[in-house]
Coordinates of C-alpha atoms in Angstrom, one line a residue:
Chain A
M21 CA -0.4 0.1 -0.2
L22 CA 1.2 4.0 -0.4
D23 CA 2.4 5.3 2.7
Y24 CA 0.3 7.3 4.5
A25 CA 2.6 9.5 6.6
L26 CA 4.0 10.6 3.6
L27 CA 0.7 11.1 1.8
D28 CA -0.8 13.0 4.6
A29 CA 2.0 15.4 4.7
L30 CA 1.6 16.1 1.8
A31 CA -2.2 16.8 2.4
A32 CA -1.5 18.9 5.8
V33 CA 0.9 21.4 3.1
V34 CA -1.3 21.6 0.8
R35 CA -4.2 22.5 2.9
H36 CA -2.5 24.9 5.1
G37 CA -0.6 26.1 2.0
S38 CA 2.3 25.9 4.0
F39 CA 5.2 23.6 5.8
D40 CA 4.9 25.3 9.0
R41 CA 1.4 25.6 9.6
A42 CA 1.6 21.7 8.1
A43 CA 3.8 21.1 11.0
S44 CA 2.3 22.4 13.5
E45 CA -0.7 20.9 12.8
L46 CA 0.7 17.1 12.5
N47 CA 2.8 17.8 15.7
V48 CA 6.1 17.7 13.9
T49 CA 9.4 19.7 13.2
P50 CA 8.9 21.7 9.6
S51 CA 12.2 20.1 8.3
A52 CA 9.7 16.8 9.5
V53 CA 7.4 17.6 7.1
S54 CA 9.9 18.7 4.1
Q55 CA 11.6 15.4 4.4
R56 CA 8.7 13.6 4.4
V57 CA 7.4 15.9 0.7
K58 CA 10.4 15.2 -0.4
L59 CA 10.4 11.6 -0.5
L60 CA 7.3 10.9 -1.7
E61 CA 7.6 13.2 -4.7
E62 CA 11.7 11.5 -5.0
R63 CA 9.0 7.9 -4.9
V64 CA 6.2 9.6 -8.0
G65 CA 9.0 10.8 -10.0
S66 CA 7.9 14.8 -10.1
V67 CA 7.3 17.8 -8.1
L68 CA 4.3 17.1 -6.2
V69 CA 4.1 21.3 -4.2
K70 CA 4.2 24.4 -6.5
R71 CA 7.2 26.1 -3.0
G72 CA 5.5 29.3 -1.9
Q73 CA 2.9 32.0 -0.4
P74 CA 0.8 29.6 -0.4
C75 CA 2.3 26.4 -1.6
V76 CA -0.3 24.8 -4.1
A77 CA -0.5 21.7 -5.7
T78 CA 0.1 19.8 -9.0
T79 CA -1.7 18.2 -11.1
S80 CA 0.1 14.9 -9.8
G81 CA 0.1 16.4 -6.3
A82 CA -3.3 17.4 -6.4
L83 CA -4.9 13.8 -7.3
L84 CA -2.9 12.5 -4.4
C85 CA -4.1 15.0 -2.0
R86 CA -7.6 14.2 -3.9
H87 CA -7.2 10.3 -2.3
T88 CA -6.0 11.2 0.8
E89 CA -8.7 12.8 1.7
R90 CA -10.8 10.4 1.1
V91 CA -8.9 7.8 2.8
Q92 CA -8.7 9.9 5.8
L93 CA -13.0 10.0 5.3
L94 CA -13.4 6.7 5.1
E95 CA -11.2 6.5 8.1
A96 CA -13.5 8.9 10.5
E97 CA -16.5 6.7 9.3
L98 CA -14.6 3.8 10.2
T99 CA -13.8 4.9 13.6
G100 CA -17.3 6.0 14.3
R101 CA -18.3 2.4 13.8
V102 CA -15.5 0.6 15.4
P103 CA -14.8 3.6 18.9
A104 CA -12.2 1.1 19.9
L105 CA -9.7 2.2 17.5
P106 CA -6.9 4.1 18.1
G107 CA -7.6 7.5 18.8
G108 CA -4.2 8.2 17.3
L109 CA -4.7 6.1 14.0
V110 CA -7.7 8.8 13.1
E111 CA -9.1 12.5 13.5
A112 CA -11.7 12.8 15.6
W113 CA -13.5 15.4 13.8
P114 CA -13.7 14.3 10.5
T115 CA -13.4 17.8 7.9
L116 CA -16.3 18.4 5.0
R117 CA -14.5 20.3 2.3
V118 CA -16.9 22.1 0.3
A119 CA -17.9 25.0 -2.2
V120 CA -20.2 27.1 -2.0
N121 CA -21.3 30.2 -3.8
D122 CA -21.0 33.8 -1.8
D123 CA -24.8 33.9 -1.6
S124 CA -25.4 31.4 -0.1
V125 CA -22.7 31.3 2.8
G126 CA -24.8 34.9 3.5
T127 CA -28.1 33.5 3.9
W128 CA -28.8 30.5 4.4
F129 CA -25.9 27.5 4.0
I130 CA -25.1 28.1 7.7
D131 CA -27.8 27.9 9.2
A132 CA -28.9 24.5 7.0
V133 CA -26.4 22.5 8.3
A134 CA -25.0 24.3 11.3
P135 CA -27.1 21.6 13.5
F136 CA -26.1 18.8 11.7
C137 CA -22.7 19.6 11.9
A138 CA -22.0 20.0 15.5
E139 CA -24.5 16.9 16.0
R140 CA -21.9 14.6 14.5
Q141 CA -19.3 16.9 15.1
M142 CA -18.1 17.3 11.8
L143 CA -16.2 21.1 10.2
L144 CA -16.6 22.8 7.8
D145 CA -13.6 23.9 5.6
L146 CA -15.8 26.5 3.1
V147 CA -14.2 27.4 -0.1
I148 CA -16.0 30.7 -1.5
D149 CA -16.3 30.9 -5.0
D150 CA -19.0 32.1 -7.7
Q151 CA -21.6 29.8 -8.3
D152 CA -20.8 29.4 -12.1
H153 CA -17.5 28.3 -10.7
T154 CA -17.9 26.0 -7.8
A155 CA -18.0 22.8 -9.5
Q156 CA -14.6 23.6 -10.9
R157 CA -13.7 23.2 -8.0
I158 CA -15.3 19.2 -7.6
R159 CA -13.5 18.6 -10.8
D160 CA -10.6 19.2 -9.6
G161 CA -10.6 17.2 -6.7
S162 CA -9.8 20.2 -4.4
V163 CA -13.7 19.7 -2.7
Q164 CA -15.8 17.1 -1.9
G165 CA -19.3 18.4 -2.4
A166 CA -20.0 22.4 -4.2
V167 CA -23.6 24.4 -4.7
T168 CA -23.3 25.2 -8.1
T169 CA -25.6 26.5 -11.0
Q170 CA -24.0 23.2 -13.1
A171 CA -26.8 20.9 -13.5
E172 CA -25.1 17.7 -15.4
P173 CA -23.2 16.4 -13.2
V174 CA -19.2 16.0 -12.9
Q175 CA -17.1 12.9 -13.6
G176 CA -18.0 11.0 -10.4
C177 CA -20.4 12.7 -8.7
R178 CA -24.0 13.0 -7.8
S179 CA -26.2 16.1 -8.4
T180 CA -29.2 16.7 -6.5
R181 CA -31.4 20.6 -7.3
L182 CA -31.4 22.4 -4.3
G183 CA -33.7 24.9 -5.5
R184 CA -33.7 29.2 -6.6
M185 CA -32.2 32.0 -5.8
R186 CA -34.4 34.7 -6.3
Y187 CA -32.1 38.5 -7.5
L188 CA -34.2 41.4 -7.8
A189 CA -32.0 44.8 -9.6
V190 CA -32.5 46.9 -6.2
C191 CA -31.4 50.7 -5.0
S192 CA -32.1 52.9 -2.5
P193 CA -35.3 55.4 -3.5
A194 CA -33.1 58.3 -3.7
F195 CA -30.8 56.7 -5.8
L196 CA -33.6 55.6 -8.2
A197 CA -35.1 59.3 -8.5
R198 CA -31.8 60.6 -9.2
H199 CA -30.2 58.3 -11.9
F200 CA -33.5 56.7 -13.2
A201 CA -36.6 59.3 -13.0
D202 CA -37.2 58.9 -16.8
G203 CA -37.2 55.1 -15.9
V204 CA -34.9 52.0 -16.8
T205 CA -32.9 52.7 -20.4
R206 CA -30.4 51.5 -21.9
D207 CA -29.5 55.0 -21.3
S208 CA -29.9 55.2 -18.1
L209 CA -27.8 52.6 -17.1
R210 CA -25.5 53.2 -19.0
R211 CA -24.6 56.3 -17.1
T212 CA -25.6 55.3 -13.7
P213 CA -23.3 53.5 -11.5
C214 CA -23.4 49.9 -10.5
V215 CA -21.9 47.6 -8.1
D216 CA -20.5 44.4 -9.0
F217 CA -18.4 42.2 -7.1
N218 CA -16.2 40.4 -9.4
P219 CA -15.4 39.7 -12.5
K220 CA -16.9 36.6 -12.7
D221 CA -20.6 37.7 -11.2
Q222 CA -23.2 37.9 -14.6
L223 CA -25.5 38.7 -13.1
Q224 CA -26.1 43.3 -13.4
K225 CA -24.6 42.3 -16.9
R226 CA -27.3 39.3 -17.0
F227 CA -30.5 42.0 -16.1
M228 CA -29.2 44.6 -18.0
R229 CA -29.2 42.7 -21.4
R230 CA -32.6 41.9 -20.6
I231 CA -33.7 44.6 -20.3
T232 CA -31.6 46.5 -22.9
R233 CA -30.9 43.7 -25.3
A234 CA -27.4 45.5 -25.4
E235 CA -24.2 45.2 -24.2
V236 CA -24.1 48.7 -22.1
D237 CA -20.7 48.9 -20.0
P238 CA -21.2 51.7 -17.0
P239 CA -19.2 53.2 -14.4
L240 CA -18.6 50.2 -12.3
H241 CA -17.9 49.8 -8.3
W242 CA -16.5 46.0 -7.4
I243 CA -17.3 45.1 -4.0
P244 CA -16.2 41.5 -3.2
H245 CA -18.0 41.0 0.0
V246 CA -21.9 40.1 0.6
A247 CA -22.2 42.2 3.7
G248 CA -20.4 45.2 1.6
F249 CA -22.3 45.0 -1.8
L250 CA -25.6 45.2 -0.4
R251 CA -24.7 48.3 1.9
A252 CA -22.8 49.5 -0.9
C253 CA -27.0 49.4 -2.9
V254 CA -28.3 50.9 0.7
T255 CA -25.9 54.0 0.7
G256 CA -26.8 54.5 -2.6
L257 CA -23.4 53.9 -4.3
G258 CA -24.5 52.2 -7.2
W259 CA -27.7 50.0 -8.3
G260 CA -26.7 46.1 -8.4
M261 CA -28.3 42.4 -8.0
C262 CA -29.6 41.0 -4.5
P263 CA -30.6 37.3 -3.5
E264 CA -34.7 38.4 -2.5
R265 CA -34.7 36.6 0.6
M266 CA -31.6 38.9 1.6
I267 CA -33.4 41.7 1.3
A268 CA -37.1 41.1 2.2
S269 CA -36.5 42.9 5.7
H270 CA -35.0 46.2 3.6
L271 CA -37.6 46.0 0.7
A272 CA -40.4 45.9 3.6
S273 CA -38.5 49.7 5.4
G274 CA -38.0 51.0 2.1
E275 CA -34.3 51.5 2.1
L276 CA -34.4 49.5 -1.5
V277 CA -36.2 49.4 -4.1
D278 CA -37.1 47.1 -7.0
M279 CA -35.7 48.6 -9.6
A280 CA -37.5 46.6 -12.2
P281 CA -41.3 44.3 -11.0
G282 CA -40.7 41.1 -12.6
K283 CA -37.5 41.4 -14.1
H284 CA -36.1 39.3 -11.2
I285 CA -33.4 37.0 -12.2
D286 CA -33.6 33.2 -11.0
V287 CA -30.5 30.7 -10.0
D288 CA -30.8 27.4 -9.9
L289 CA -28.5 25.7 -7.9
Y290 CA -27.5 22.3 -7.0
W291 CA -25.8 20.4 -4.7
Q292 CA -22.7 17.8 -6.2
S293 CA -20.8 15.5 -4.3
W294 CA -18.6 12.6 -4.4
R295 CA -20.3 9.3 -5.4
L296 CA -17.9 7.5 -3.9
S297 CA -20.2 6.2 -1.0
I298 CA -19.1 7.4 2.6
G299 CA -21.8 7.2 5.0
W300 CA -21.4 11.1 6.1
L301 CA -21.5 12.8 3.1
D302 CA -24.3 10.7 2.1
D303 CA -26.4 11.8 5.5
F304 CA -24.9 15.5 4.7
S305 CA -26.0 15.5 1.4
A306 CA -29.7 14.7 2.0
V307 CA -29.9 16.9 5.1
L308 CA -29.1 19.7 2.9
R309 CA -31.1 19.0 0.4
M310 CA -33.7 19.3 3.0
R311 CA -33.4 22.1 4.4
A312 CA -32.4 24.1 0.8
A313 CA -35.7 23.4 0.8
E314 CA -36.8 25.0 3.6
F315 CA -35.1 28.2 2.2
L316 CA -34.9 28.1 -1.3
D317 CA -37.5 29.3 -3.6
Chain B
M26 CA 6.7 59.8 -23.1
L27 CA 5.5 57.0 -22.8
D28 CA 3.7 55.2 -25.4
Y29 CA -0.3 55.3 -23.4
A30 CA -2.0 53.8 -25.5
L31 CA 0.1 50.5 -24.5
L32 CA 0.3 51.4 -21.3
D33 CA -3.2 51.7 -21.2
A34 CA -4.2 48.4 -22.6
L35 CA -1.7 46.9 -20.2
A36 CA -3.0 48.3 -17.0
A37 CA -7.2 47.4 -18.1
V38 CA -5.2 43.6 -18.7
V39 CA -4.0 43.6 -15.3
R40 CA -7.6 44.7 -13.9
H41 CA -9.5 42.8 -15.3
G42 CA -7.3 39.5 -15.4
S43 CA -7.7 38.9 -19.1
F44 CA -7.2 40.1 -22.5
D45 CA -11.0 39.6 -24.0
R46 CA -12.8 42.0 -21.1
A47 CA -10.3 44.6 -21.2
A48 CA -10.8 44.6 -24.7
S49 CA -14.0 44.9 -24.0
E50 CA -13.8 47.8 -21.8
L51 CA -10.7 50.2 -24.5
N52 CA -13.6 49.3 -27.0
V53 CA -11.1 47.0 -29.4
T54 CA -10.4 44.0 -30.2
P55 CA -9.0 41.0 -27.8
S56 CA -6.2 41.3 -31.0
A57 CA -5.8 44.8 -30.9
V58 CA -5.2 44.5 -27.2
S59 CA -2.8 41.5 -27.4
Q60 CA -0.6 43.6 -29.7
R61 CA -0.4 46.7 -27.6
V62 CA 1.3 44.7 -24.5
K63 CA 3.5 42.8 -27.3
L64 CA 4.7 45.8 -28.3
L65 CA 5.1 47.2 -24.9
E66 CA 6.6 44.4 -24.0
E67 CA 9.0 44.5 -26.4
R68 CA 10.3 47.5 -26.0
V69 CA 10.1 47.6 -22.4
G70 CA 12.3 43.9 -23.1
S71 CA 10.7 42.0 -20.0
V72 CA 7.3 40.0 -19.4
L73 CA 4.7 41.8 -18.6
V74 CA 1.5 39.6 -18.0
K75 CA 2.1 36.2 -17.2
R76 CA -0.8 34.9 -19.4
G77 CA -3.5 32.7 -17.7
Q78 CA -6.8 32.7 -15.6
P79 CA -6.8 35.6 -14.2
C80 CA -3.9 37.6 -16.3
V81 CA -1.4 38.7 -13.4
A82 CA 1.6 41.2 -13.6
T83 CA 5.1 40.7 -13.4
T84 CA 7.1 42.4 -11.1
S85 CA 8.3 44.7 -14.0
G86 CA 4.2 45.2 -15.4
A87 CA 3.4 46.2 -12.0
L88 CA 4.8 48.9 -11.9
L89 CA 4.0 50.2 -15.0
C90 CA -0.1 49.9 -14.5
R91 CA 0.7 51.6 -10.8
H92 CA 2.8 54.3 -12.6
T93 CA -0.3 54.2 -15.7
E94 CA -3.1 54.3 -12.5
R95 CA -1.1 57.8 -11.0
V96 CA -1.1 59.0 -14.5
Q97 CA -5.0 58.3 -14.6
L98 CA -6.4 59.7 -11.2
L99 CA -3.7 62.8 -12.2
E100 CA -6.7 63.3 -15.5
A101 CA -9.0 62.4 -13.8
E102 CA -8.1 64.7 -11.4
L103 CA -7.7 67.9 -14.0
T104 CA -10.8 66.8 -16.0
G105 CA -12.5 67.7 -13.0
R106 CA -10.6 71.3 -13.2
V107 CA -10.8 71.7 -17.0
P108 CA -14.1 70.5 -17.9
A109 CA -13.4 71.3 -21.5
L110 CA -11.2 68.5 -22.2
P111 CA -12.5 66.1 -25.0
G112 CA -14.2 63.8 -22.4
G113 CA -12.8 61.0 -25.0
L114 CA -8.9 61.3 -23.3
V115 CA -9.8 61.4 -19.3
E116 CA -11.9 58.8 -18.0
A117 CA -15.6 60.5 -16.4
W118 CA -15.5 58.6 -13.5
P119 CA -12.5 58.1 -11.7
T120 CA -11.5 54.8 -9.8
L121 CA -9.7 54.1 -6.4
R122 CA -8.5 51.1 -5.6
V123 CA -8.1 50.2 -2.1
A124 CA -7.5 47.5 0.1
V125 CA -9.7 46.8 3.6
N126 CA -10.6 44.3 5.8
D127 CA -13.0 41.9 6.0
D128 CA -14.9 43.4 9.0
S129 CA -14.2 46.6 7.8
V130 CA -16.6 46.1 5.2
G131 CA -18.8 44.1 6.9
T132 CA -19.1 47.0 9.7
W133 CA -18.3 50.1 8.7
F134 CA -16.6 51.0 5.7
I135 CA -19.2 51.7 3.2
D136 CA -21.2 53.7 5.3
A137 CA -18.5 55.8 5.9
V138 CA -17.1 56.4 2.6
A139 CA -20.0 56.3 0.0
P140 CA -22.2 59.0 0.4
F141 CA -18.6 61.2 -0.1
C142 CA -17.9 58.4 -3.2
A143 CA -21.3 58.9 -4.9
E144 CA -21.0 62.7 -4.6
R145 CA -17.7 62.7 -6.3
Q146 CA -18.4 60.9 -8.8
M147 CA -15.6 58.1 -8.0
L148 CA -15.5 54.6 -8.4
L149 CA -14.4 52.1 -5.2
D150 CA -12.4 49.3 -6.4
L151 CA -12.1 47.0 -3.2
V152 CA -9.4 44.7 -2.7
I153 CA -10.3 42.4 0.2
D154 CA -7.7 40.8 2.8
D155 CA -6.8 40.4 5.9
Q156 CA -5.9 43.7 8.6
D157 CA -2.3 42.1 8.5
H158 CA -2.0 42.3 4.8
T159 CA -3.2 44.7 3.6
A160 CA -0.4 47.0 4.2
Q161 CA 1.2 44.3 1.3
R162 CA -1.5 46.1 -1.2
I163 CA -0.2 49.0 -1.1
R164 CA 4.0 48.3 -1.0
D165 CA 3.4 46.5 -3.6
G166 CA 2.0 48.7 -5.8
S167 CA -1.4 47.5 -6.6
V168 CA -3.2 50.5 -4.5
Q169 CA -3.8 53.1 -4.1
G170 CA -4.9 53.0 0.0
A171 CA -5.1 50.6 2.8
V172 CA -6.8 50.2 6.0
T173 CA -4.5 47.5 7.4
T174 CA -2.8 47.0 11.1
Q175 CA 0.6 48.8 10.2
A176 CA 1.1 51.6 11.6
E177 CA 4.6 52.9 9.6
P178 CA 4.0 54.2 6.6
V179 CA 5.4 52.0 3.2
Q180 CA 7.8 53.7 1.4
G181 CA 5.8 56.9 -0.1
C182 CA 3.1 56.2 1.9
R183 CA 1.0 58.7 4.8
S184 CA 0.1 56.6 7.8
T185 CA -3.2 57.7 10.4
R186 CA -5.0 56.0 12.8
L187 CA -8.2 55.4 12.4
G188 CA -9.9 53.7 15.3
R189 CA -9.6 51.0 17.3
M190 CA -12.1 47.3 16.4
R191 CA -12.8 45.4 19.7
Y192 CA -13.4 41.6 19.2
L193 CA -15.1 39.4 21.9
A194 CA -14.8 35.8 22.3
V195 CA -18.5 34.8 21.5
C196 CA -20.7 31.7 20.9
S197 CA -24.1 30.6 21.1
P198 CA -25.6 29.9 25.2
A199 CA -26.7 26.0 24.3
F200 CA -23.0 25.6 22.9
L201 CA -20.9 27.6 26.5
A202 CA -22.9 25.4 28.3
R203 CA -22.3 21.8 26.2
H204 CA -18.5 22.8 25.9
F205 CA -18.0 25.5 28.9
A206 CA -19.8 24.1 31.2
D207 CA -16.0 23.9 33.8
G208 CA -15.4 27.4 32.4
V209 CA -12.9 28.5 28.8
T210 CA -9.7 26.5 29.7
R211 CA -6.8 25.7 28.6
D212 CA -8.4 22.1 28.2
S213 CA -12.0 22.9 27.2
L214 CA -10.2 25.0 24.3
R215 CA -8.0 22.3 23.0
R216 CA -11.5 20.4 22.7
T217 CA -14.2 22.4 21.6
P218 CA -14.3 23.7 18.2
C219 CA -13.5 27.0 16.9
V220 CA -14.5 29.1 14.1
D221 CA -11.2 30.1 12.4
F222 CA -12.3 32.6 9.2
N223 CA -9.0 31.4 6.7
P224 CA -5.1 30.8 8.0
K225 CA -4.5 34.3 8.0
D226 CA -6.6 35.1 11.2
Q227 CA -5.2 34.9 14.4
L228 CA -7.5 35.5 16.7
Q229 CA -8.7 32.7 18.1
K230 CA -5.1 32.1 18.6
R231 CA -4.3 35.5 20.2
F232 CA -7.4 34.8 22.5
M233 CA -6.4 31.4 23.1
R234 CA -2.4 31.7 24.0
R235 CA -3.8 34.6 26.0
I236 CA -5.8 32.5 27.7
T237 CA -3.8 29.0 28.5
R238 CA -0.6 30.9 27.8
A239 CA 0.4 28.3 25.6
E240 CA -0.3 27.0 22.3
V241 CA -3.8 25.2 21.5
D242 CA -4.3 22.6 18.4
P243 CA -8.9 23.1 18.9
P244 CA -11.2 21.3 15.5
L245 CA -11.0 23.8 13.8
H246 CA -13.7 25.2 10.4
W247 CA -13.1 27.5 8.0
I248 CA -15.8 30.1 6.8
P249 CA -14.2 32.3 4.8
H250 CA -17.3 34.7 4.6
V251 CA -18.1 37.6 7.4
A252 CA -21.7 36.9 7.7
G253 CA -20.9 33.3 7.3
F254 CA -19.0 32.9 10.3
L255 CA -21.7 35.4 12.5
R256 CA -24.3 32.4 11.2
A257 CA -21.8 29.5 13.1
C258 CA -21.2 31.5 16.0
V259 CA -24.8 31.8 15.9
T260 CA -26.2 28.4 15.3
G261 CA -23.6 27.1 17.3
L262 CA -21.1 25.4 15.2
G263 CA -18.0 26.8 17.5
W264 CA -16.8 30.0 18.9
G265 CA -14.9 32.8 17.1
M266 CA -13.7 36.3 17.8
C267 CA -16.1 38.7 16.1
P268 CA -16.3 42.6 16.5
E269 CA -18.1 43.8 19.1
R270 CA -19.9 46.6 16.9
M271 CA -21.0 43.8 13.9
I272 CA -22.6 41.6 17.6
A273 CA -24.1 43.9 19.6
S274 CA -28.4 43.2 19.1
H275 CA -27.0 39.3 19.0
L276 CA -25.2 40.2 22.7
A277 CA -28.3 42.5 23.5
S278 CA -31.0 39.8 22.2
G279 CA -28.9 37.2 24.2
E280 CA -28.0 34.7 20.7
L281 CA -24.7 35.3 21.2
V282 CA -22.8 36.0 24.9
D283 CA -19.3 36.7 25.3
M284 CA -17.1 33.9 27.2
A285 CA -14.8 35.7 28.9
P286 CA -15.6 38.8 29.8
G287 CA -12.9 41.1 30.1
K288 CA -10.9 39.5 27.9
H289 CA -10.9 41.3 24.3
I290 CA -8.4 41.8 21.9
D291 CA -8.7 45.2 20.4
V292 CA -7.0 46.1 17.2
D293 CA -5.9 49.0 16.2
L294 CA -6.3 50.6 12.0
Y295 CA -4.5 53.0 10.0
W296 CA -5.1 54.2 6.6
Q297 CA -2.2 54.4 4.9
S298 CA -2.2 56.5 1.1
W299 CA -0.1 57.6 -1.7
R300 CA 1.4 60.6 -0.5
L301 CA 1.8 61.4 -4.4
S302 CA -0.8 64.6 -4.2
I303 CA -4.1 63.6 -5.2
G304 CA -6.8 66.3 -4.4
W305 CA -9.8 63.6 -5.0
L306 CA -6.9 60.7 -3.1
D307 CA -6.5 63.7 -0.4
D308 CA -10.3 64.5 0.1
F309 CA -11.5 61.1 0.4
S310 CA -8.3 59.8 3.0
A311 CA -9.7 63.3 5.3
V312 CA -13.5 62.1 5.2
L313 CA -12.3 58.4 5.5
R314 CA -10.6 59.6 8.9
M315 CA -13.4 61.7 10.0
R316 CA -16.0 59.4 9.5
A317 CA -14.2 56.8 11.1
A318 CA -13.5 58.3 14.2
E319 CA -17.7 57.8 14.4
F320 CA -17.9 54.2 13.8
L321 CA -14.7 52.7 15.8
D322 CA -13.6 53.6 19.2

């Protein structure tokens, strides 16, 4: 079999992005970690970690990390069933690494999974990315599950629909009066500052295409932060697409207004996870699907 | 003088991370952008952009981008004063690229600067990083200002104190009863799941060192998301350090409790910005200092 002391060291370096932090997790010296990774690289015959800040896995390294994490999950499950196994062999708390989009973490995800994780003693390691890009994270093996807009199963994964997030184009009432007094048109959109989350965020562009049937290139604020994005809309920096559930109270209080009633954008979210049958992962998936139905439309 | 059509193309590629998006901003074809960058690289005699997803500036490329952005800011200021200048020459809305820590964006930053930016028609491009790492962003020239814990001025920058953010160790009352019934001690901390923002976040470690005078290595959840971090504490996933101002209502309602009254951690925040005298940047700095005093302790 493979040498799991070496694989464990490799996985820790990639997880923490640093030999020092890996060493502190494994309770050994950084030079011991370095030796283990080097030895593994000699045996495999290729570089497994690009040294840097942070240290990143090469393609081969990522494959070995993915395998190691699967074995760790299986071991963790085994401990649950065979409590007499020496504790030193296995981690007491298994970690579930999951890619989730910002707006899901900002609205429903934590509330949906926290009770289950607390009860089953699972640790969450969230990788945050755009909903159109989380599927890439499961494809490259860096996470065990992903909340994504991609319906089609990634190879080796199951896909199930979680529900729908509805986005509304909103701004403050004063902003609407100042910039859209003559309506939300191609001309007013072109001149009016818009808030974008980051270059991956296509929601504002999609809304403008839908309204104007053209490409519009307005002045852009970049606010890659869920709470900051919402405050930017409330304080009149610009307009932006916000999840309906996140802004219900702002709409009710009149702090935000729907710029184009009926012109919402719906985003369907799916849960994709490894098909490898790991009890915990299957249970987590079942809970996530059930709880998501309460929070999503 | 330098060829600013070429520099503009380089800066756009680095800003958007892609030749296609740069082309769409500049209203030219991607191949035109590519030719301009190549021509500039030939003249300078070194590679300026590492092609990839995203495209990233090399060290020389970053220096040229920094220079280009400074010139763009000066031009934008000039247009404000010489309105007759042809609009095609200058951007109508200057963009201020600023590095800010997550918790500041999640609590006070947007509210502090939005009215000024809206009135002066400035666009914000926020780079979010840990408060101990934002100074690096101004040092490498990728931002024009930074909210940082570093008091000492970065070379070529001014530094002024903004105020203090106070962090409390908090968790849900049920979590406290379950895990800390016998007190917040080295032993209970070692066994109890803790929420960390990301590997750069040292606040939980600092708190544990302060309480136990030792290195404690508890089970860790990783939740790199301000709202998600807070929900993880409220829903009982773990305990974590939250800004006092962000959780005032949760403490008042009893959703969260202070685990160790009096054992807060204070973080002093500073504003560092280019010493180059650009009217807008100076005005922004003055407004930020004044408004921060209202929001910070």
